[in-house]
Amino acid sequence: TTERQRDLQHLSLYLSDHNTFFHRSLFPPPSIAEQRVRLNEFENYVEEERDEQDERTREKTEQWSEFHYDGLYPHYPRGW
């Protein structure tokens, strides 16, 4: 490599190190308690989304079964 390319490599490494340093000082890593709170919030979000999806699936299945009900078999009430 030429001397200019080597200088550019050194400069980019230097800037990268400084950017990392300033980023860490401006945005310190979250504490364990903050991580737990975020994880708990995310788990709650996922559970709510799953519950909503289950409800939508149940409603669509129920609508489909009522639409295709031919009267030959006992029509089970909701909740079975």
Coordinates of N, CA and C in Angstrom, one line a residue:
T1 N 0.8 -1.2 0.0 CA 0.0 0.0 0.0 C 0.9 1.3 0.0
T2 N 0.3 2.3 -0.5 CA 1.1 3.5 -0.6 C 1.0 4.2 0.8
E3 N 1.8 5.2 0.9 CA 1.9 5.9 2.2 C 0.6 6.7 2.5
R4 N 0.0 7.2 1.4 CA -1.3 7.9 1.5 C -2.4 6.9 2.0
Q5 N -2.5 5.7 1.5 CA -3.5 4.8 1.9 C -3.3 4.4 3.3
R6 N -2.0 4.2 3.7 CA -1.7 3.9 5.1 C -2.1 5.0 6.1
D7 N -1.9 6.3 5.6 CA -2.3 7.4 6.5 C -3.9 7.4 6.6
L8 N -4.5 7.1 5.5 CA -6.0 7.1 5.5 C -6.5 6.0 6.5
Q9 N -5.8 4.9 6.4 CA -6.2 3.8 7.3 C -6.1 4.2 8.8
H10 N -4.9 4.8 9.1 CA -4.7 5.3 10.5 C -5.7 6.3 10.9
L11 N -6.0 7.2 10.0 CA -7.0 8.3 10.3 C -8.4 7.7 10.5
S12 N -8.8 6.7 9.7 CA -10.1 6.1 9.9 C -10.1 5.3 11.2
L13 N -9.1 4.6 11.6 CA -9.0 3.9 12.9 C -9.1 4.9 14.0
Y14 N -8.4 6.0 13.9 CA -8.3 7.1 14.9 C -9.7 7.6 15.1
L15 N -10.4 8.0 14.0 CA -11.8 8.5 14.1 C -12.7 7.5 14.6
S16 N -12.6 6.3 14.3 CA -13.4 5.2 14.7 C -13.3 5.1 16.3
D17 N -12.1 5.1 16.8 CA -11.9 5.0 18.2 C -12.5 6.2 18.9
H18 N -12.3 7.4 18.4 CA -12.9 8.6 19.0 C -14.4 8.5 19.0
N19 N -15.0 8.1 17.9 CA -16.4 8.0 17.8 C -17.0 7.1 18.8
T20 N -16.3 5.9 18.9 CA -16.7 4.9 19.9 C -16.7 5.5 21.3
F21 N -15.6 6.2 21.6 CA -15.4 6.8 22.9 C -16.5 7.8 23.2
F22 N -16.8 8.7 22.3 CA -17.8 9.8 22.5 C -19.2 9.2 22.5
H23 N -19.4 8.1 21.7 CA -20.7 7.5 21.8 C -21.0 6.8 23.1
R24 N -19.9 6.2 23.7 CA -20.1 5.6 25.0 C -20.3 6.6 26.1
S25 N -19.6 7.7 26.0 CA -19.8 8.8 27.0 C -21.1 9.4 26.9
L26 N -21.7 9.6 25.7 CA -23.0 10.2 25.5 C -24.1 9.2 25.8
F27 N -23.9 8.0 25.5 CA -24.9 6.9 25.6 C -24.4 5.8 26.4
P28 N -24.3 5.9 27.8 CA -23.8 4.8 28.6 C -24.7 3.6 28.5
P29 N -24.1 2.4 28.6 CA -24.9 1.2 28.5 C -26.0 1.2 29.6
P30 N -27.1 0.6 29.3 CA -28.2 0.6 30.3 C -27.8 -0.3 31.5
S31 N -28.4 0.0 32.6 CA -28.1 -0.8 33.8 C -28.9 -2.1 33.7
I32 N -28.6 -3.0 34.6 CA -29.3 -4.3 34.6 C -30.8 -4.1 34.9
A33 N -31.1 -3.1 35.8 CA -32.5 -2.8 36.1 C -33.2 -2.3 34.9
E34 N -32.6 -1.4 34.2 CA -33.2 -0.8 32.9 C -33.4 -2.0 31.9
Q35 N -32.5 -2.9 31.8 CA -32.6 -4.0 30.9 C -33.8 -4.9 31.2
R36 N -33.9 -5.1 32.6 CA -35.1 -5.9 33.0 C -36.4 -5.3 32.7
V37 N -36.5 -3.9 32.9 CA -37.7 -3.2 32.7 C -38.0 -3.3 31.2
R38 N -37.0 -3.0 30.3 CA -37.2 -3.1 28.9 C -37.7 -4.5 28.5
L39 N -37.0 -5.5 29.0 CA -37.4 -6.9 28.7 C -38.8 -7.2 29.1
N40 N -39.2 -6.7 30.3 CA -40.5 -7.0 30.8 C -41.6 -6.3 29.9
E41 N -41.3 -5.0 29.5 CA -42.2 -4.3 28.7 C -42.3 -5.0 27.3
F42 N -41.2 -5.5 26.8 CA -41.3 -6.2 25.5 C -42.1 -7.5 25.7
E43 N -41.9 -8.3 26.8 CA -42.6 -9.5 27.0 C -44.1 -9.2 27.1
N44 N -44.5 -8.1 27.8 CA -45.9 -7.7 27.9 C -46.5 -7.4 26.5
Y45 N -45.7 -6.7 25.7 CA -46.1 -6.3 24.4 C -46.4 -7.6 23.5
V46 N -45.4 -8.5 23.6 CA -45.5 -9.8 22.8 C -46.8 -10.6 23.3
E47 N -47.0 -10.6 24.6 CA -48.1 -11.4 25.1 C -49.5 -10.8 24.6
E48 N -49.5 -9.4 24.6 CA -50.8 -8.8 24.2 C -51.0 -9.0 22.7
E49 N -49.9 -8.9 21.9 CA -50.0 -9.2 20.5 C -50.5 -10.6 20.2
R50 N -49.9 -11.5 20.9 CA -50.3 -12.9 20.8 C -51.8 -13.2 21.1
D51 N -52.2 -12.5 22.2 CA -53.6 -12.7 22.6 C -54.5 -12.1 21.6
E52 N -54.2 -10.9 21.0 CA -55.0 -10.3 20.0 C -55.1 -11.2 18.8
Q53 N -53.9 -11.8 18.4 CA -53.9 -12.6 17.2 C -54.7 -13.9 17.5
D54 N -54.6 -14.5 18.6 CA -55.4 -15.6 19.0 C -56.9 -15.3 18.9
E55 N -57.3 -14.1 19.4 CA -58.7 -13.7 19.3 C -59.2 -13.5 17.9
R56 N -58.3 -12.9 17.1 CA -58.7 -12.7 15.7 C -58.9 -14.1 15.0
T57 N -58.0 -15.0 15.3 CA -58.0 -16.3 14.7 C -59.3 -17.1 15.1
R58 N -59.6 -17.0 16.4 CA -60.8 -17.6 16.9 C -62.0 -17.1 16.2
E59 N -62.1 -15.7 16.1 CA -63.3 -15.1 15.5 C -63.4 -15.5 14.0
K60 N -62.3 -15.6 13.3 CA -62.3 -16.0 11.9 C -62.8 -17.4 11.8
T61 N -62.2 -18.3 12.6 CA -62.6 -19.7 12.6 C -64.1 -19.9 12.9
E62 N -64.6 -19.1 13.9 CA -66.0 -19.2 14.2 C -66.9 -18.7 13.0
Q63 N -66.5 -17.6 12.4 CA -67.2 -17.1 11.3 C -67.2 -18.1 10.1
W64 N -66.1 -18.8 9.9 CA -66.0 -19.7 8.8 C -66.9 -20.9 9.1
S65 N -66.9 -21.4 10.4 CA -67.7 -22.6 10.7 C -69.1 -22.3 10.6
E66 N -69.5 -21.1 11.0 CA -71.0 -20.7 10.9 C -71.4 -20.5 9.4
F67 N -70.5 -20.0 8.6 CA -70.8 -19.8 7.2 C -71.0 -21.2 6.5
H68 N -70.1 -22.1 6.9 CA -70.1 -23.4 6.2 C -71.0 -24.5 6.9
Y69 N -71.7 -24.1 7.9 CA -72.5 -25.1 8.7 C -73.6 -25.5 7.8
D70 N -73.7 -26.9 7.6 CA -74.8 -27.4 6.7 C -76.0 -28.0 7.5
G71 N -76.0 -28.0 8.8 CA -77.1 -28.4 9.5 C -77.1 -29.9 9.8
L72 N -76.2 -30.7 9.3 CA -76.2 -32.1 9.4 C -75.6 -32.6 10.7
Y73 N -74.7 -31.8 11.3 CA -74.0 -32.1 12.5 C -74.5 -31.1 13.6
P74 N -74.4 -31.6 14.9 CA -74.7 -30.6 15.9 C -73.9 -29.4 15.9
H75 N -74.5 -28.2 16.0 CA -73.7 -27.0 16.0 C -73.4 -26.7 17.4
Y76 N -72.1 -26.8 17.7 CA -71.6 -26.6 19.1 C -71.7 -25.1 19.5
P77 N -72.1 -24.9 20.7 CA -72.1 -23.5 21.2 C -70.7 -22.9 21.3
R78 N -70.6 -21.6 21.5 CA -69.3 -21.0 21.7 C -68.6 -21.6 22.9
G79 N -67.3 -21.6 22.8 CA -66.5 -22.1 24.0 C -66.2 -23.6 24.0
W80 N -66.6 -24.3 22.9 CA -66.3 -25.7 22.9 C -65.1 -25.9 22.0

